[in-house]
mmCIF file of C-alpha atoms in Angstrom:
data_model
loop_
_atom_site.group_PDB
_atom_site.id
_atom_site.type_symbol
_atom_site.label_atom_id
_atom_site.label_comp_id
_atom_site.label_asym_id
_atom_site.label_seq_id
_atom_site.Cartn_x
_atom_site.Cartn_y
_atom_site.Cartn_z
ATOM 1 C CA ASP A 19 -37.139 -66.308 -10.051
ATOM 2 C CA VAL A 20 -35.453 -64.586 -12.952
ATOM 3 C CA LYS A 21 -31.742 -65.098 -12.882
ATOM 4 C CA VAL A 22 -29.342 -62.841 -14.746
ATOM 5 C CA THR A 23 -25.670 -63.598 -14.234
ATOM 6 C CA GLN A 24 -22.586 -61.719 -15.306
ATOM 7 C CA SER A 25 -19.225 -63.377 -15.811
ATOM 8 C CA SER A 26 -17.242 -61.211 -13.395
ATOM 9 C CA ARG A 27 -18.018 -58.911 -10.460
ATOM 10 C CA TYR A 28 -14.676 -57.122 -10.720
ATOM 11 C CA LEU A 29 -12.327 -56.800 -13.690
ATOM 12 C CA VAL A 30 -9.061 -54.927 -14.155
ATOM 13 C CA LYS A 31 -7.707 -54.458 -17.664
ATOM 14 C CA ARG A 32 -5.021 -52.403 -19.356
ATOM 15 C CA THR A 33 -5.539 -49.683 -21.932
ATOM 16 C CA GLY A 34 -5.801 -51.144 -25.430
ATOM 17 C CA GLU A 35 -6.877 -54.603 -24.336
ATOM 18 C CA LYS A 36 -9.918 -56.278 -25.850
ATOM 19 C CA VAL A 37 -12.472 -56.902 -23.110
ATOM 20 C CA PHE A 38 -15.430 -59.269 -23.101
ATOM 21 C CA LEU A 39 -18.261 -58.938 -20.605
ATOM 22 C CA GLU A 40 -20.666 -61.852 -20.628
ATOM 23 C CA CYS A 41 -24.287 -61.944 -19.520
ATOM 24 C CA VAL A 42 -26.573 -64.963 -19.276
ATOM 25 C CA GLN A 43 -30.283 -65.091 -18.419
ATOM 26 C CA ASP A 44 -32.308 -68.199 -17.687
ATOM 27 C CA MET A 45 -35.868 -66.981 -18.285
ATOM 28 C CA ASP A 46 -36.055 -67.254 -22.062
ATOM 29 C CA HIS A 47 -36.402 -63.464 -22.362
ATOM 30 C CA GLU A 48 -36.324 -61.962 -25.821
ATOM 31 C CA ASN A 49 -34.809 -58.617 -24.826
ATOM 32 C CA MET A 50 -31.368 -58.059 -23.348
ATOM 33 C CA PHE A 51 -29.608 -54.824 -22.491
ATOM 34 C CA TRP A 52 -26.209 -53.449 -21.541
ATOM 35 C CA TYR A 53 -25.947 -50.305 -19.420
ATOM 36 C CA ARG A 54 -23.101 -48.434 -17.852
ATOM 37 C CA GLN A 55 -23.524 -46.640 -14.560
ATOM 38 C CA ASP A 56 -21.464 -43.654 -13.494
ATOM 39 C CA PRO A 57 -21.923 -41.482 -10.386
ATOM 40 C CA GLY A 58 -24.289 -38.588 -11.000
ATOM 41 C CA LEU A 59 -25.275 -39.882 -14.444
ATOM 42 C CA GLY A 60 -27.556 -42.779 -13.569
ATOM 43 C CA LEU A 61 -27.762 -45.706 -15.984
ATOM 44 C CA ARG A 62 -27.111 -45.122 -19.658
ATOM 45 C CA LEU A 63 -28.014 -47.634 -22.337
ATOM 46 C CA ILE A 64 -25.129 -48.859 -24.477
ATOM 47 C CA TYR A 65 -26.777 -51.509 -26.673
ATOM 48 C CA PHE A 66 -29.787 -53.750 -26.594
ATOM 49 C CA SER A 67 -30.977 -56.806 -28.439
ATOM 50 C CA TYR A 68 -34.535 -57.952 -29.058
ATOM 51 C CA ASP A 69 -33.684 -61.262 -30.695
ATOM 52 C CA VAL A 70 -30.790 -63.535 -31.545
ATOM 53 C CA LYS A 71 -28.323 -61.820 -33.865
ATOM 54 C CA MET A 72 -30.342 -58.573 -33.631
ATOM 55 C CA LYS A 73 -28.938 -55.495 -31.956
ATOM 56 C CA GLU A 74 -29.765 -51.821 -31.626
ATOM 57 C CA LYS A 75 -27.576 -48.947 -30.508
ATOM 58 C CA GLY A 76 -28.511 -47.255 -27.295
ATOM 59 C CA ASP A 77 -27.531 -43.803 -26.158
ATOM 60 C CA ILE A 78 -23.765 -44.300 -25.827
ATOM 61 C CA PRO A 79 -22.590 -47.075 -28.211
ATOM 62 C CA GLU A 80 -19.252 -45.504 -29.170
ATOM 63 C CA GLY A 81 -16.316 -47.711 -28.273
ATOM 64 C CA TYR A 82 -18.492 -50.780 -27.711
ATOM 65 C CA SER A 83 -19.900 -53.649 -29.723
ATOM 66 C CA VAL A 84 -22.168 -56.559 -28.796
ATOM 67 C CA SER A 85 -22.845 -60.119 -29.782
ATOM 68 C CA ARG A 86 -25.935 -62.277 -29.347
ATOM 69 C CA GLU A 87 -25.435 -65.702 -30.865
ATOM 70 C CA LYS A 88 -27.799 -67.493 -28.468
ATOM 71 C CA LYS A 89 -31.007 -66.255 -26.899
ATOM 72 C CA GLU A 90 -29.756 -66.572 -23.337
ATOM 73 C CA ARG A 91 -26.384 -64.886 -23.825
ATOM 74 C CA PHE A 92 -25.496 -61.265 -24.598
ATOM 75 C CA SER A 93 -21.880 -60.155 -24.721
ATOM 76 C CA LEU A 94 -20.474 -56.642 -24.513
ATOM 77 C CA ILE A 95 -17.132 -56.099 -26.221
ATOM 78 C CA LEU A 96 -14.691 -53.273 -25.689
ATOM 79 C CA GLU A 97 -12.506 -53.536 -28.790
ATOM 80 C CA SER A 98 -9.700 -51.421 -27.315
ATOM 81 C CA ALA A 99 -10.310 -50.504 -23.705
ATOM 82 C CA SER A 100 -9.678 -46.932 -22.627
ATOM 83 C CA THR A 101 -9.530 -45.354 -19.179
ATOM 84 C CA ASN A 102 -12.803 -43.496 -19.770
ATOM 85 C CA GLN A 103 -14.521 -46.869 -19.977
ATOM 86 C CA THR A 104 -13.819 -47.490 -16.311
ATOM 87 C CA SER A 105 -17.328 -47.928 -14.956
ATOM 88 C CA MET A 106 -19.965 -50.268 -13.567
ATOM 89 C CA TYR A 107 -21.582 -52.345 -16.315
ATOM 90 C CA LEU A 108 -25.049 -53.768 -15.787
ATOM 91 C CA CYS A 109 -26.808 -56.345 -17.915
ATOM 92 C CA ALA A 110 -30.584 -56.730 -17.936
ATOM 93 C CA SER A 111 -33.235 -58.838 -19.628
ATOM 94 C CA SER A 112 -36.977 -58.526 -20.127
ATOM 95 C CA PRO A 113 -39.767 -60.467 -21.758
ATOM 96 C CA HIS A 114 -41.359 -59.064 -24.853
ATOM 97 C CA ARG A 115 -45.052 -58.748 -24.147
ATOM 98 C CA GLY A 116 -45.123 -55.586 -26.164
ATOM 99 C CA ASP A 117 -46.515 -53.187 -23.598
ATOM 100 C CA GLU A 118 -45.235 -50.595 -21.182
ATOM 101 C CA SER A 119 -45.208 -52.968 -18.204
ATOM 102 C CA ASP A 120 -42.316 -55.179 -19.339
ATOM 103 C CA THR A 121 -39.974 -55.154 -16.358
ATOM 104 C CA GLN A 122 -36.233 -55.399 -16.784
ATOM 105 C CA TYR A 123 -34.330 -57.761 -14.497
ATOM 106 C CA PHE A 124 -30.729 -56.962 -13.760
ATOM 107 C CA GLY A 125 -27.579 -58.899 -13.122
ATOM 108 C CA PRO A 126 -25.202 -58.104 -10.238
ATOM 109 C CA GLY A 127 -22.998 -55.825 -12.340
ATOM 110 C CA THR A 128 -19.338 -55.870 -13.363
ATOM 111 C CA ARG A 129 -17.077 -53.163 -12.013
ATOM 112 C CA LEU A 130 -14.459 -52.623 -14.726
ATOM 113 C CA THR A 131 -11.272 -50.685 -14.122
ATOM 114 C CA VAL A 132 -9.068 -49.806 -17.097
ATOM 115 C CA LEU A 133 -5.520 -48.824 -16.157
ATOM 116 C CA ALA B 27 -34.452 -32.122 -21.727
ATOM 117 C CA GLN B 28 -34.237 -34.680 -18.977
ATOM 118 C CA LYS B 29 -36.866 -37.352 -19.303
ATOM 119 C CA ILE B 30 -36.624 -38.410 -15.663
ATOM 120 C CA THR B 31 -35.653 -36.003 -12.897
ATOM 121 C CA GLN B 32 -34.781 -36.978 -9.357
ATOM 122 C CA THR B 33 -33.973 -33.782 -7.503
ATOM 123 C CA GLN B 34 -32.867 -35.330 -4.201
ATOM 124 C CA PRO B 35 -29.294 -36.611 -4.389
ATOM 125 C CA GLY B 36 -29.555 -37.828 -0.789
ATOM 126 C CA MET B 37 -32.226 -38.388 1.833
ATOM 127 C CA PHE B 38 -32.047 -39.279 5.505
ATOM 128 C CA VAL B 39 -34.765 -40.971 7.515
ATOM 129 C CA GLN B 40 -35.004 -42.577 10.912
ATOM 130 C CA GLU B 41 -35.921 -46.197 11.250
ATOM 131 C CA LYS B 42 -39.700 -46.840 11.323
ATOM 132 C CA GLU B 43 -40.535 -43.484 9.753
ATOM 133 C CA ALA B 44 -41.976 -43.016 6.266
ATOM 134 C CA VAL B 45 -40.001 -41.343 3.474
ATOM 135 C CA THR B 46 -40.919 -40.004 0.038
ATOM 136 C CA LEU B 47 -38.472 -40.057 -2.859
ATOM 137 C CA ASP B 48 -39.350 -37.643 -5.645
ATOM 138 C CA CYS B 49 -39.499 -38.375 -9.363
ATOM 139 C CA THR B 50 -40.834 -36.205 -12.169
ATOM 140 C CA TYR B 51 -40.937 -37.228 -15.802
ATOM 141 C CA ASP B 52 -41.360 -35.658 -19.195
ATOM 142 C CA THR B 53 -43.161 -37.332 -22.063
ATOM 143 C CA SER B 54 -45.674 -36.561 -24.781
ATOM 144 C CA ASP B 55 -46.449 -40.246 -25.235
ATOM 145 C CA PRO B 56 -49.929 -41.033 -23.827
ATOM 146 C CA SER B 57 -48.882 -44.592 -23.013
ATOM 147 C CA TYR B 58 -45.938 -45.121 -20.705
ATOM 148 C CA GLY B 59 -44.803 -47.049 -17.683
ATOM 149 C CA LEU B 60 -42.958 -45.880 -14.590
ATOM 150 C CA PHE B 61 -40.631 -48.073 -12.530
ATOM 151 C CA TRP B 62 -38.694 -47.800 -9.318
ATOM 152 C CA TYR B 63 -35.540 -49.821 -8.656
ATOM 153 C CA LYS B 64 -33.407 -50.207 -5.544
ATOM 154 C CA GLN B 65 -29.644 -50.633 -5.748
ATOM 155 C CA PRO B 66 -27.963 -51.741 -2.505
ATOM 156 C CA SER B 67 -24.208 -51.418 -2.079
ATOM 157 C CA SER B 68 -23.828 -54.887 -3.599
ATOM 158 C CA GLY B 69 -24.687 -53.325 -6.972
ATOM 159 C CA GLU B 70 -27.638 -55.347 -8.196
ATOM 160 C CA MET B 71 -30.687 -53.381 -9.372
ATOM 161 C CA ILE B 72 -33.824 -54.724 -7.713
ATOM 162 C CA PHE B 73 -37.237 -54.015 -9.224
ATOM 163 C CA LEU B 74 -39.613 -52.542 -6.614
ATOM 164 C CA ILE B 75 -42.806 -51.252 -8.183
ATOM 165 C CA TYR B 76 -44.499 -50.379 -11.468
ATOM 166 C CA GLN B 77 -47.196 -47.849 -12.452
ATOM 167 C CA GLY B 78 -48.856 -47.713 -15.853
ATOM 168 C CA SER B 79 -50.009 -44.421 -17.316
ATOM 169 C CA TYR B 80 -53.584 -45.665 -17.596
ATOM 170 C CA ASP B 81 -53.744 -47.184 -14.125
ATOM 171 C CA GLN B 82 -56.500 -45.553 -12.092
ATOM 172 C CA GLN B 83 -55.082 -46.487 -8.720
ATOM 173 C CA ASN B 84 -51.682 -45.897 -7.210
ATOM 174 C CA ALA B 85 -49.503 -48.991 -7.245
ATOM 175 C CA THR B 86 -48.587 -50.649 -3.949
ATOM 176 C CA GLU B 87 -46.170 -53.473 -3.132
ATOM 177 C CA GLY B 88 -45.842 -54.200 0.554
ATOM 178 C CA ARG B 89 -44.169 -51.198 2.221
ATOM 179 C CA TYR B 90 -43.715 -49.482 -1.146
ATOM 180 C CA SER B 91 -46.353 -47.303 -2.751
ATOM 181 C CA LEU B 92 -46.236 -44.999 -5.692
ATOM 182 C CA ASN B 93 -47.859 -41.563 -5.432
ATOM 183 C CA PHE B 94 -48.803 -41.079 -9.086
ATOM 184 C CA GLN B 95 -49.969 -37.586 -10.067
ATOM 185 C CA LYS B 96 -50.413 -37.705 -13.810
ATOM 186 C CA ALA B 97 -51.272 -34.049 -14.366
ATOM 187 C CA ARG B 98 -48.126 -33.000 -12.511
ATOM 188 C CA LYS B 99 -46.070 -35.750 -14.190
ATOM 189 C CA SER B 100 -44.779 -37.015 -10.896
ATOM 190 C CA ALA B 101 -44.340 -40.566 -9.616
ATOM 191 C CA ASN B 102 -42.981 -40.377 -6.095
ATOM 192 C CA LEU B 103 -41.994 -43.503 -4.193
ATOM 193 C CA VAL B 104 -43.233 -43.757 -0.628
ATOM 194 C CA ILE B 105 -41.522 -46.202 1.732
ATOM 195 C CA SER B 106 -43.461 -46.753 4.926
ATOM 196 C CA ALA B 107 -41.899 -47.931 8.188
ATOM 197 C CA SER B 108 -38.303 -47.609 6.994
ATOM 198 C CA GLN B 109 -35.843 -50.347 7.876
ATOM 199 C CA LEU B 110 -32.062 -50.267 8.056
ATOM 200 C CA GLY B 111 -31.980 -52.536 5.004
ATOM 201 C CA ASP B 112 -33.702 -49.831 2.962
ATOM 202 C CA SER B 113 -30.452 -47.869 2.854
ATOM 203 C CA ALA B 114 -29.566 -47.897 -0.853
ATOM 204 C CA MET B 115 -29.696 -45.934 -4.097
ATOM 205 C CA TYR B 116 -33.164 -45.629 -5.609
ATOM 206 C CA PHE B 117 -33.758 -45.053 -9.299
ATOM 207 C CA CYS B 118 -36.892 -43.944 -11.083
ATOM 208 C CA ALA B 119 -37.280 -45.046 -14.716
ATOM 209 C CA MET B 120 -39.746 -44.694 -17.564
ATOM 210 C CA ARG B 121 -40.655 -46.620 -20.684
ATOM 211 C CA GLU B 122 -42.487 -44.862 -23.502
ATOM 212 C CA VAL B 123 -44.447 -47.313 -25.618
ATOM 213 C CA ASN B 124 -44.305 -45.336 -28.827
ATOM 214 C CA THR B 125 -40.539 -45.102 -28.975
ATOM 215 C CA GLY B 126 -40.772 -48.482 -30.656
ATOM 216 C CA PHE B 127 -38.142 -49.946 -28.393
ATOM 217 C CA GLN B 128 -38.150 -51.738 -25.086
ATOM 218 C CA LYS B 129 -35.722 -49.444 -23.360
ATOM 219 C CA LEU B 130 -35.956 -47.734 -20.003
ATOM 220 C CA VAL B 131 -34.750 -44.213 -19.302
ATOM 221 C CA PHE B 132 -33.361 -43.753 -15.794
ATOM 222 C CA GLY B 133 -33.014 -40.811 -13.457
ATOM 223 C CA THR B 134 -29.764 -40.045 -11.667
ATOM 224 C CA GLY B 135 -30.927 -41.658 -8.443
ATOM 225 C CA THR B 136 -31.449 -40.765 -4.782
ATOM 226 C CA ARG B 137 -29.283 -42.194 -2.017
ATOM 227 C CA LEU B 138 -31.379 -43.083 1.028
ATOM 228 C CA LEU B 139 -29.777 -43.515 4.423
ATOM 229 C CA VAL B 140 -31.842 -45.023 7.227
ATOM 230 C CA SER B 141 -30.514 -44.383 10.706
ATOM 231 C CA PRO B 142 -31.331 -46.357 13.879
#
């Protein structure tokens, strides 16, 4: 079974803090993704990575950065957390077979609250 | 324009009955894939079923089937014999091959409540 883990289920931070969200997958997948989920908006892609040290902006990258130093690990960084970044953050990974059937497998999510 | 539209914010069904969750999509890409995910209250997104744009038959996975109508650009999820554990949010998603990326675009979801 594919296993995607996230470092925290719940996180509370203060405005202006630097926040790290960590994601690890154990299936040797090339692709990794960070989404945020807000009520009524579904999932929106923040960043994704298709290889070590490679990254691409998603639909809402502002205020976020990412790091992928190892294939199995993809980190989301909030350089200076703001209250509008309070949300559920979901990490996902997928193999790269290069066709439309590549399924993404998700971690359990991190519910971040910024005070 | 919305790429994925789920028009039902909430649905109710009685245990053991079948339910259909609607999903319409918008793409000009001839090659695409459609996915359904389930998100229980615990938060994890669980992959349920996949349909490719060139697949001739509707996808099925156990109690889940996908009613794929290509001309109407709809990919409705059918859950047969609903169980209490089916209560969750359900998301429809699409991947377009020719975007050049591996990303999925999600709808806003439908909350399903199964009552005894």
